[in-house]
CSV table of C-alpha atoms in Angstrom, one decimal:
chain,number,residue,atom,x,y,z
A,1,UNK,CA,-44.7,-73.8,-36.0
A,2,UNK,CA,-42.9,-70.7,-35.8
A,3,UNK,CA,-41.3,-70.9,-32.4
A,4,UNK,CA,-40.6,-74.6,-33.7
A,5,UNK,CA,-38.8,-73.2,-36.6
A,6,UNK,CA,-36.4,-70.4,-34.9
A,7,UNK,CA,-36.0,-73.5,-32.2
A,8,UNK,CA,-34.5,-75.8,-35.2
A,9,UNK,CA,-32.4,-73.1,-36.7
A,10,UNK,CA,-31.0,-72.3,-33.3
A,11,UNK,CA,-30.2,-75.8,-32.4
A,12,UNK,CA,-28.7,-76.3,-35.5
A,13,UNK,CA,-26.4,-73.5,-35.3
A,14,UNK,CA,-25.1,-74.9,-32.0
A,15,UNK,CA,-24.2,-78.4,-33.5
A,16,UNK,CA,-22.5,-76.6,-36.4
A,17,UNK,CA,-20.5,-74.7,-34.5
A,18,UNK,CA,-19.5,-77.9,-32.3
A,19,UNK,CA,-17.9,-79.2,-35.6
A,20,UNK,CA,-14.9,-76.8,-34.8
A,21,UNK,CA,-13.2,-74.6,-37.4
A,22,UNK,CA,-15.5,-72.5,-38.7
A,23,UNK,CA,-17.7,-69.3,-38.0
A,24,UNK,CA,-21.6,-70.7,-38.4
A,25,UNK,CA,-24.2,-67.6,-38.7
A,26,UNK,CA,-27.6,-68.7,-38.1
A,27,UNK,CA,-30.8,-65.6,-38.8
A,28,UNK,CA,-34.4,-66.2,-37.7
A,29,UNK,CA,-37.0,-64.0,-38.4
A,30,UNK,CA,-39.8,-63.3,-36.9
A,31,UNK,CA,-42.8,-61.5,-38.3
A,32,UNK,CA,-45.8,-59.7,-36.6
A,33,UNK,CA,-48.5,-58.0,-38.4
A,34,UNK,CA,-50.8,-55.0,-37.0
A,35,UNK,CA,-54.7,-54.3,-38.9
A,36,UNK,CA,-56.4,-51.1,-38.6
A,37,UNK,CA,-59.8,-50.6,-40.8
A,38,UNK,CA,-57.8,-48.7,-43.8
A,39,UNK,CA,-54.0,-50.2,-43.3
A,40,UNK,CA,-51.8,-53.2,-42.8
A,41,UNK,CA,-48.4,-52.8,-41.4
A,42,UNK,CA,-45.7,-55.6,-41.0
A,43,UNK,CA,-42.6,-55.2,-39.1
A,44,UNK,CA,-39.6,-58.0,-38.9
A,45,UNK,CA,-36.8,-58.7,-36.4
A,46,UNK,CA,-33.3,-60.2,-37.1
A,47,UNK,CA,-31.5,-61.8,-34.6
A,48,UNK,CA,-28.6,-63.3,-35.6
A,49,UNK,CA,-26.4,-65.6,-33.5
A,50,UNK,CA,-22.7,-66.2,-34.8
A,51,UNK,CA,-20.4,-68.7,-33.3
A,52,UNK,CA,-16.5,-68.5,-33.6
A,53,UNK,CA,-14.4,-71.7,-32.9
A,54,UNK,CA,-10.6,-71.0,-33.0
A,55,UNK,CA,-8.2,-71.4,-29.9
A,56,UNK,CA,-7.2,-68.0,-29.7
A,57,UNK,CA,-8.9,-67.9,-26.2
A,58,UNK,CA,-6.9,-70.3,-25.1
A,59,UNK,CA,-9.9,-72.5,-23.5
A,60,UNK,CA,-9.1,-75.8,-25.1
A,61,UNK,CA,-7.4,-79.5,-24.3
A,62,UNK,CA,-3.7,-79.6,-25.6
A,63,UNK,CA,-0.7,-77.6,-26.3
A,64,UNK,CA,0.0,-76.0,-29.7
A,65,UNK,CA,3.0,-76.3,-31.6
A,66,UNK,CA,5.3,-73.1,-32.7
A,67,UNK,CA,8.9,-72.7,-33.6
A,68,UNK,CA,11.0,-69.6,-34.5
A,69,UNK,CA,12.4,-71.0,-37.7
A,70,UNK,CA,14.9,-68.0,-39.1
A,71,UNK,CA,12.9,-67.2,-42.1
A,72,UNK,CA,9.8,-67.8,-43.4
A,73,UNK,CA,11.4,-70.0,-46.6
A,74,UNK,CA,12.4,-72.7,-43.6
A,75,UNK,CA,8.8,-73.6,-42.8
A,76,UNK,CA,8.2,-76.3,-44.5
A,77,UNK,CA,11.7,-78.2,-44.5
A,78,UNK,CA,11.4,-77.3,-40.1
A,79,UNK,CA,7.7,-78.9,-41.0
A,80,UNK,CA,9.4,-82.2,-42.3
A,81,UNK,CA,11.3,-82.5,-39.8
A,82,UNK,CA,9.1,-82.5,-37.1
A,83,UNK,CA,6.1,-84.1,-39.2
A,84,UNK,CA,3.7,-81.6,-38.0
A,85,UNK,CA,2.5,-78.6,-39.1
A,86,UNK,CA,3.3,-75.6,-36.9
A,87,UNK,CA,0.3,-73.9,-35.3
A,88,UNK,CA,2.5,-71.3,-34.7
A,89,UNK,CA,5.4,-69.5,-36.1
A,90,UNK,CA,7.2,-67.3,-33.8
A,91,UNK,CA,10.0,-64.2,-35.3
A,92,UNK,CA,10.7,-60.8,-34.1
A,93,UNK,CA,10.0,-56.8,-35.3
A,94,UNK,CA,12.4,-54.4,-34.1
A,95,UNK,CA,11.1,-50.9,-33.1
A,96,UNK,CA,9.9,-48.3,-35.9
A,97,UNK,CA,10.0,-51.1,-38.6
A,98,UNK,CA,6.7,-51.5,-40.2
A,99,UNK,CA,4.3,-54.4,-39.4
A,100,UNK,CA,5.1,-57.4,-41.3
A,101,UNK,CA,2.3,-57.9,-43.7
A,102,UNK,CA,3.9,-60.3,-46.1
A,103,UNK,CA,5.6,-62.2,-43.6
A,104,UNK,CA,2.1,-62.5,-42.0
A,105,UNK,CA,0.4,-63.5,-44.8
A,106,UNK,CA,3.3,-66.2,-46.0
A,107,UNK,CA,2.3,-67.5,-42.2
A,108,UNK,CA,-1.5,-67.5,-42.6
A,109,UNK,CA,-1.6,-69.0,-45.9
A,110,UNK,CA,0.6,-72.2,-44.1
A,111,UNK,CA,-2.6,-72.2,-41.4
A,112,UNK,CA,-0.1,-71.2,-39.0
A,113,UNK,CA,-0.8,-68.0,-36.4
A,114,UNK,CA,1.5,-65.3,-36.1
A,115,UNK,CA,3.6,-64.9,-32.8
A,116,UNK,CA,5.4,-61.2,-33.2
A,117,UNK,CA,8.0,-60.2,-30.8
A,118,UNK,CA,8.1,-56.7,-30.6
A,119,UNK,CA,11.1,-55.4,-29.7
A,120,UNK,CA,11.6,-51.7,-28.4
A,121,UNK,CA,15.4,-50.8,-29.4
A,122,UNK,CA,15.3,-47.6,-28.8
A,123,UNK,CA,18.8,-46.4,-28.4
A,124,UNK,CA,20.1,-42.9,-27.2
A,125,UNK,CA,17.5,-42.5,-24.2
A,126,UNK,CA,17.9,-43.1,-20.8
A,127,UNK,CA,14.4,-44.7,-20.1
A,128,UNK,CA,12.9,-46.8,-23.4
A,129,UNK,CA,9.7,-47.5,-21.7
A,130,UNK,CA,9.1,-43.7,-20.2
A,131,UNK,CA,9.5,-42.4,-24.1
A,132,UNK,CA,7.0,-45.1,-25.0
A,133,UNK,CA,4.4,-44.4,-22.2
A,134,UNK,CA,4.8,-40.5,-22.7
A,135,UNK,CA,3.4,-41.1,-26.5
A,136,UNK,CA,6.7,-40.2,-27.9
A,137,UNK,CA,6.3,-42.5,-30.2
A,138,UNK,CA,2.5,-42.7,-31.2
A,139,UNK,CA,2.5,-42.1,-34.7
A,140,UNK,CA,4.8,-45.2,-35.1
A,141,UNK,CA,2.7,-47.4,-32.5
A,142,UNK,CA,-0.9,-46.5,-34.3
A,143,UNK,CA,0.9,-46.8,-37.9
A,144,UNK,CA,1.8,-50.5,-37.1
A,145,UNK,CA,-1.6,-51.4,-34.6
A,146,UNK,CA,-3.3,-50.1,-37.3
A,147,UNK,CA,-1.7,-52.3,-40.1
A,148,UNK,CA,-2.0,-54.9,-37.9
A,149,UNK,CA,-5.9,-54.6,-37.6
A,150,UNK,CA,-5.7,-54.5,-41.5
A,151,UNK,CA,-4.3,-57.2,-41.8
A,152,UNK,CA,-7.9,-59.0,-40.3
A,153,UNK,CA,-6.6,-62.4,-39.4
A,154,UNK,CA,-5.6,-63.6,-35.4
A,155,UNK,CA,-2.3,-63.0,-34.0
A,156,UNK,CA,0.2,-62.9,-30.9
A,157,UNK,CA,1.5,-59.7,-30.3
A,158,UNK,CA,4.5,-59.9,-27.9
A,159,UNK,CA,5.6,-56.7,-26.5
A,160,UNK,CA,8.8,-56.4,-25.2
A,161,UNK,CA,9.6,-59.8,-23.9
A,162,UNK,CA,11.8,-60.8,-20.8
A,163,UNK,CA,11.6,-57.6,-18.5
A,164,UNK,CA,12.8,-59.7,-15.5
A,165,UNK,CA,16.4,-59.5,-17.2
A,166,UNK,CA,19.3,-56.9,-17.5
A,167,UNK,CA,19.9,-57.8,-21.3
A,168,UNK,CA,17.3,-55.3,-23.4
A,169,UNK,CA,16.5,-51.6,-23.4
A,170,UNK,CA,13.4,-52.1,-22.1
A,171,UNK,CA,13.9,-54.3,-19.3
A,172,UNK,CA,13.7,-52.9,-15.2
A,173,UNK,CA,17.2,-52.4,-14.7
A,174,UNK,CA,17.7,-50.8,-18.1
A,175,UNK,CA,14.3,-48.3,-17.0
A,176,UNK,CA,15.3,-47.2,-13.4
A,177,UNK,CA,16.0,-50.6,-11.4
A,178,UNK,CA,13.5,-50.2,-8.6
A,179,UNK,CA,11.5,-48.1,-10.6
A,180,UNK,CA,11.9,-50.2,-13.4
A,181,UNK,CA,8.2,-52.8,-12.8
A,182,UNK,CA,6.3,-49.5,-12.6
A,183,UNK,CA,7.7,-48.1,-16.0
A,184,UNK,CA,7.4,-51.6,-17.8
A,185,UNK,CA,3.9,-51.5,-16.7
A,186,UNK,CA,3.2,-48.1,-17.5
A,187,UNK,CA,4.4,-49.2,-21.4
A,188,UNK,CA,2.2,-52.1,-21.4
A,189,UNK,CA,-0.7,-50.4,-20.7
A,190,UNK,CA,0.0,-47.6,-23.2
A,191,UNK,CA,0.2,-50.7,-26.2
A,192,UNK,CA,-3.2,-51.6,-25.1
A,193,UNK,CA,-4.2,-48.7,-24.6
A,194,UNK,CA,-3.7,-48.2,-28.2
A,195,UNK,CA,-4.8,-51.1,-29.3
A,196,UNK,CA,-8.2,-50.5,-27.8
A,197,UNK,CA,-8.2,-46.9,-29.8
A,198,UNK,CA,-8.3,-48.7,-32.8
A,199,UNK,CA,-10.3,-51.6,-32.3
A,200,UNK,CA,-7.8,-54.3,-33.0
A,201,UNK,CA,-9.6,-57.1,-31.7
A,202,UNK,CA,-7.5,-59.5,-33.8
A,203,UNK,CA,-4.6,-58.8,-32.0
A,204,UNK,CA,-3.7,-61.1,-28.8
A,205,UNK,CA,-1.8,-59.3,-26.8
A,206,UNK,CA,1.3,-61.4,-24.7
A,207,UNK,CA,3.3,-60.5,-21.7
A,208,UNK,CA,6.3,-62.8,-21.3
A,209,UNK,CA,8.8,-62.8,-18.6
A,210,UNK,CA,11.9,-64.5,-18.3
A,211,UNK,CA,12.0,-67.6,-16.3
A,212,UNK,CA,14.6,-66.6,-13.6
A,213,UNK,CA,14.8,-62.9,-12.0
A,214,UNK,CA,17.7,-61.3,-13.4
A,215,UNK,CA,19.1,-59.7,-11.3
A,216,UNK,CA,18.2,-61.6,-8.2
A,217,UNK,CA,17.0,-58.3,-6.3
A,218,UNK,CA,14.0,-57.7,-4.2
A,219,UNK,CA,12.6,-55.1,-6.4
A,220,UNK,CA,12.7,-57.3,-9.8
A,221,UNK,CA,10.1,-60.0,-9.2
A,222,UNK,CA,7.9,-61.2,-12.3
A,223,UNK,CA,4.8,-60.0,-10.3
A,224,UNK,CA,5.9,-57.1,-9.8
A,225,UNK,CA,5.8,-56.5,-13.8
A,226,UNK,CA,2.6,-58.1,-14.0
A,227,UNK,CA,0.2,-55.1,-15.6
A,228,UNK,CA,-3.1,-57.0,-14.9
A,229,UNK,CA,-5.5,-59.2,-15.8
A,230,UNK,CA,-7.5,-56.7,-17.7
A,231,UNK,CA,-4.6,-55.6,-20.4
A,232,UNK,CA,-3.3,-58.8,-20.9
A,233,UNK,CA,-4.7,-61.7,-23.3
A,234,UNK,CA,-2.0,-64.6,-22.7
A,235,UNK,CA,1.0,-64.6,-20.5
A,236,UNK,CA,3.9,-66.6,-21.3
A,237,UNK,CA,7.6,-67.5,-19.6
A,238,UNK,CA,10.8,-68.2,-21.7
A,239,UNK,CA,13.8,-70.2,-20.9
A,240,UNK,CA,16.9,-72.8,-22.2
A,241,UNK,CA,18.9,-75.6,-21.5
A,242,UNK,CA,22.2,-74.0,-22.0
A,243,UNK,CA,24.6,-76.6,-21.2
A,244,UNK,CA,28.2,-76.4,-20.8
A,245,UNK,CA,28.3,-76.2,-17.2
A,246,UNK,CA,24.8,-75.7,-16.7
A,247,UNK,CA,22.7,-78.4,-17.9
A,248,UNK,CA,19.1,-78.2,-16.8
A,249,UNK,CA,16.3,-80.3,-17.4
A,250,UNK,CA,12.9,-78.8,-18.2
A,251,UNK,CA,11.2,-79.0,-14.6
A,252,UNK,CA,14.5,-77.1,-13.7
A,253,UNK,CA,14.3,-74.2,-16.1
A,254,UNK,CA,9.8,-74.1,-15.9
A,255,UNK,CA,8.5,-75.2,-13.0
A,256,UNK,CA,8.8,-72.4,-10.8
A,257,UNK,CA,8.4,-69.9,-12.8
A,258,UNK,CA,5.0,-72.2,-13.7
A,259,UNK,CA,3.9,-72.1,-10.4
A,260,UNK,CA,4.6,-68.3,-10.3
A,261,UNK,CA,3.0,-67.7,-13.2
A,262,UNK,CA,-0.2,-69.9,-12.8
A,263,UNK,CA,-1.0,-68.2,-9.2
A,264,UNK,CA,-0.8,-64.7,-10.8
A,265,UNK,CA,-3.3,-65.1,-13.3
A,266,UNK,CA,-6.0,-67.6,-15.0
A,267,UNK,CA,-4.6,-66.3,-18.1
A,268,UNK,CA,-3.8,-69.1,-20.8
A,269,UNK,CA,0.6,-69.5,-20.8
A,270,UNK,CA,2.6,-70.4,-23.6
A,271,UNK,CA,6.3,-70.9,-23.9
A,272,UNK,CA,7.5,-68.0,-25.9
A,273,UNK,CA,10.8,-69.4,-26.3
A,274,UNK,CA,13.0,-72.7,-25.1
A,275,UNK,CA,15.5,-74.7,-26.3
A,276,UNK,CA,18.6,-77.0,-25.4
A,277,UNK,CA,22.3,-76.7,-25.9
A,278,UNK,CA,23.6,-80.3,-26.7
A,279,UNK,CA,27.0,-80.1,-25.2
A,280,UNK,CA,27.3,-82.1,-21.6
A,281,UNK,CA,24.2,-83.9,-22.2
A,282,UNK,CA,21.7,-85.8,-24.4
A,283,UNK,CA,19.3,-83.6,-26.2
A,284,UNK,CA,17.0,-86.2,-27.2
A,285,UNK,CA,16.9,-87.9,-24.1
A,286,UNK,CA,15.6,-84.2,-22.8
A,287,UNK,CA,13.3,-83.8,-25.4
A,288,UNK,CA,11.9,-86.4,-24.7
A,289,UNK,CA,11.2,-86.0,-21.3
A,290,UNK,CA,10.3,-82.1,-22.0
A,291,UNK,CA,7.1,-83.0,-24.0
A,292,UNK,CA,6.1,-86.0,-21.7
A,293,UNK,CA,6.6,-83.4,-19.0
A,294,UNK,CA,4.4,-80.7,-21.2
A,295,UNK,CA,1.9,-82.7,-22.0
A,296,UNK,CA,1.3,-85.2,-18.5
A,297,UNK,CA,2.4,-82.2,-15.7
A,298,UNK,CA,1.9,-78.5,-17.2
A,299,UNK,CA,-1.7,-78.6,-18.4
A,300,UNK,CA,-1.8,-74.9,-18.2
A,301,UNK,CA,0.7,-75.0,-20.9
A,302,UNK,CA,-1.1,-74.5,-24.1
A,303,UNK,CA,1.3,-73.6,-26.8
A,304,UNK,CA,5.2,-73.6,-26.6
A,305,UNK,CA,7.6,-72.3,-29.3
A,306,UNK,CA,11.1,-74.1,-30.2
A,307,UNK,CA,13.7,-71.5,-30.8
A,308,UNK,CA,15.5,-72.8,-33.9
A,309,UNK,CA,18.6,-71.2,-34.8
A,310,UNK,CA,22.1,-71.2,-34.5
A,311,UNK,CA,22.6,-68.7,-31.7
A,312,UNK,CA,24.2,-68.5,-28.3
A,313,UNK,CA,24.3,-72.1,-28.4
A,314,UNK,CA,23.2,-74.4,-32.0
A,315,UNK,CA,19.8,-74.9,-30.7
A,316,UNK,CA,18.6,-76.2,-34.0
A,317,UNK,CA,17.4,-79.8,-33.9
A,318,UNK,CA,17.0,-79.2,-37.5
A,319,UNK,CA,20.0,-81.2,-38.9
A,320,UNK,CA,21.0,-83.3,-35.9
A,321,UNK,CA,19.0,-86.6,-36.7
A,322,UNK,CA,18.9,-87.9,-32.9
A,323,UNK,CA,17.3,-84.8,-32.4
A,324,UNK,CA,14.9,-84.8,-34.5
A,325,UNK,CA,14.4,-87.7,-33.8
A,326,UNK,CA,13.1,-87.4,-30.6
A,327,UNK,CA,11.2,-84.0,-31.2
A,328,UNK,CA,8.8,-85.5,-33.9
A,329,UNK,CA,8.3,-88.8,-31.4
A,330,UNK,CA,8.1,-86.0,-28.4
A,331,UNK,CA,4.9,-83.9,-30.3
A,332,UNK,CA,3.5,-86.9,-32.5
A,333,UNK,CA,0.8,-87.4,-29.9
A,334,UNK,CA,-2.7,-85.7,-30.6
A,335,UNK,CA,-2.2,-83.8,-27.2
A,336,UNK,CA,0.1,-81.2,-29.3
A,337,UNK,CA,-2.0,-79.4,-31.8
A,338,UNK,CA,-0.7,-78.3,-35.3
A,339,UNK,CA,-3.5,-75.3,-35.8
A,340,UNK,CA,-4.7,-72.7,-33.5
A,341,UNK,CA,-7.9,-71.9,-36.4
A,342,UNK,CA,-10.0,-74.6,-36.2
């Protein structure tokens, strides 16, 4: 009856934990008892067997939906909109500002995961990524990994985003052109490096190129900035429709920087960042082929973030009813998740 027992418990853990969403800790004990003529000694051993079911890994059927949304008060109207709520909500940390606890925990209480961009503006210096390899900057970087392990819950940590491109401080031809993969690399490593030192488990670390190779030389391939399977936890690829001139549908802007992407690594891939201009072309006639596109020829794609702000371009859909529109229809399929947590 024993073995019986601990058989039941164990069997039950495993269907509770196929129910999805929650952390299910099932103990057995098992106790053995030793005689001698004077004494009786009895000795027991714990195992305990917990099961976590979140997406975080990234092994699951579907693509989660995120947004950048220009402040955390613009959740829930950008919510309404879309008639989903987001798994995901996407904004940005510039260098030696603090780790966002509030805004993290405004984003955790909506049962949404945080996607943080951290961005390295380091100005003054002639290579960004050689001060941040070198340690020049350690106190800051363990100050904010540790707040971030604090903090306890899941999240994306996106570290300095779009290498491939000549428009940031800490891209390759910013950091030494030919030399510039090697010194992005060098930086990665050093973030989880750090990580690592101080156990923040809960943070997912991203590395994100751009979609096109900018500029188009020999030494600035998205490979080529690829640190390795072992320090990365998901990979991801940006890119937009930017109109005027340059209209692009989705397989245009993703699909070979998919392909590139999906040969380097195993690794689960989101879409850090798109959008589309609406000038020269119908937006919701794109939408709408972008998420029958997501969700019927990129399975690898398993969460994408809209970039909604009036930018470069108005990328909102927010606003613009045809839009909108066309989004909600786009995502209102049970392929496109609104939770990463359960």
């Amino acid at each position: 009856m024993k073995n019986g027992k601990i058989f039941f418990l164990l069997v039950l853990a495993i269907f509770l934990s196929s129910c999805g969403g929650q952390t299910v800790t099932v103990s057995t004990t098992t106790t053995t008892s030793t005689s001698t003529t004077s004494t009786t000694t009895s000795t027991a051993t714990t195992t305990s067997t917990t099961t976590t079911t979140n997406k975080m890994d990234g092994n699951y059927t579907g693509c989660a939906v995120g947004a950048y949304i220009n402040g955390m008060e613009n959740i829930g109207s950008f919510e309404a909109a879309i008639d989903k709520n987001l798994a995901i909500v996407l904004w940005y940390v510039h260098w030696q500002d603090p780790f966002p606890t509030a805004d993290a925990d405004v984003v955790f209480a909506n049962g949404s995961v945080p996607l943080i961009t951290w961005e390295p503006w380091i100005s003054g210096l002639p290579n960004t990524l050689e001060a941040i390899s070198s340690g020049s900057y350690e106190a800051y970087v363990r100050t904010f990994l540790q707040a971030a392990k604090d903090w306890r819950h899941p999240l994306f940590l996106r570290f300095a985003h779009e290498m491939n491109g000549n428009w940031y401080p800490w891209d390759g031809a910013h950091n030494g052109a030919a030399a510039g993969p090697a010194n992005y690399i060098n930086a990665f490593i050093y973030i989880y490096n750090m990580r690592q030192q101080i156990g923040a488990s809960n943070v997912y670390l991203v590395w994100c190129p751009n979609n096109n190779n900018v500029p188009s030389e020999s030494w600035n391939t998205i490979a080529a900035y690829y640190p390795g399977d072992q320090y990365v936890d998901w990979i991801g690829m940006d890119g937009y429709n930017w109109g005027y001139g340059a209209w692009e549908s989705f397989n245009t802007i993703f699909y070979g920087v998919y392909q590139t992407l999906t040969a380097l690594t195993a690794k689960p891939l989101m879409i850090g960042e798109f959008a589309s201009a609406t000038r020269e072309g119908s937006r919701a006639d794109w939408l709408t082929d972008t998420f029958s596109k997501v969700e019927n020829n990129y399975p690898r794609i398993k969460a994408f973030c809209w970039f909604n702000i009036n930018k470069e371009r108005d990328w909102r859909i927010t606003g613009y009813p045809s839009g909108e529109a066309a989004f909600r229809q786009g995502i209102s399929h049970s392929y496109y998740i609104e939770s990463m947590l359960q």
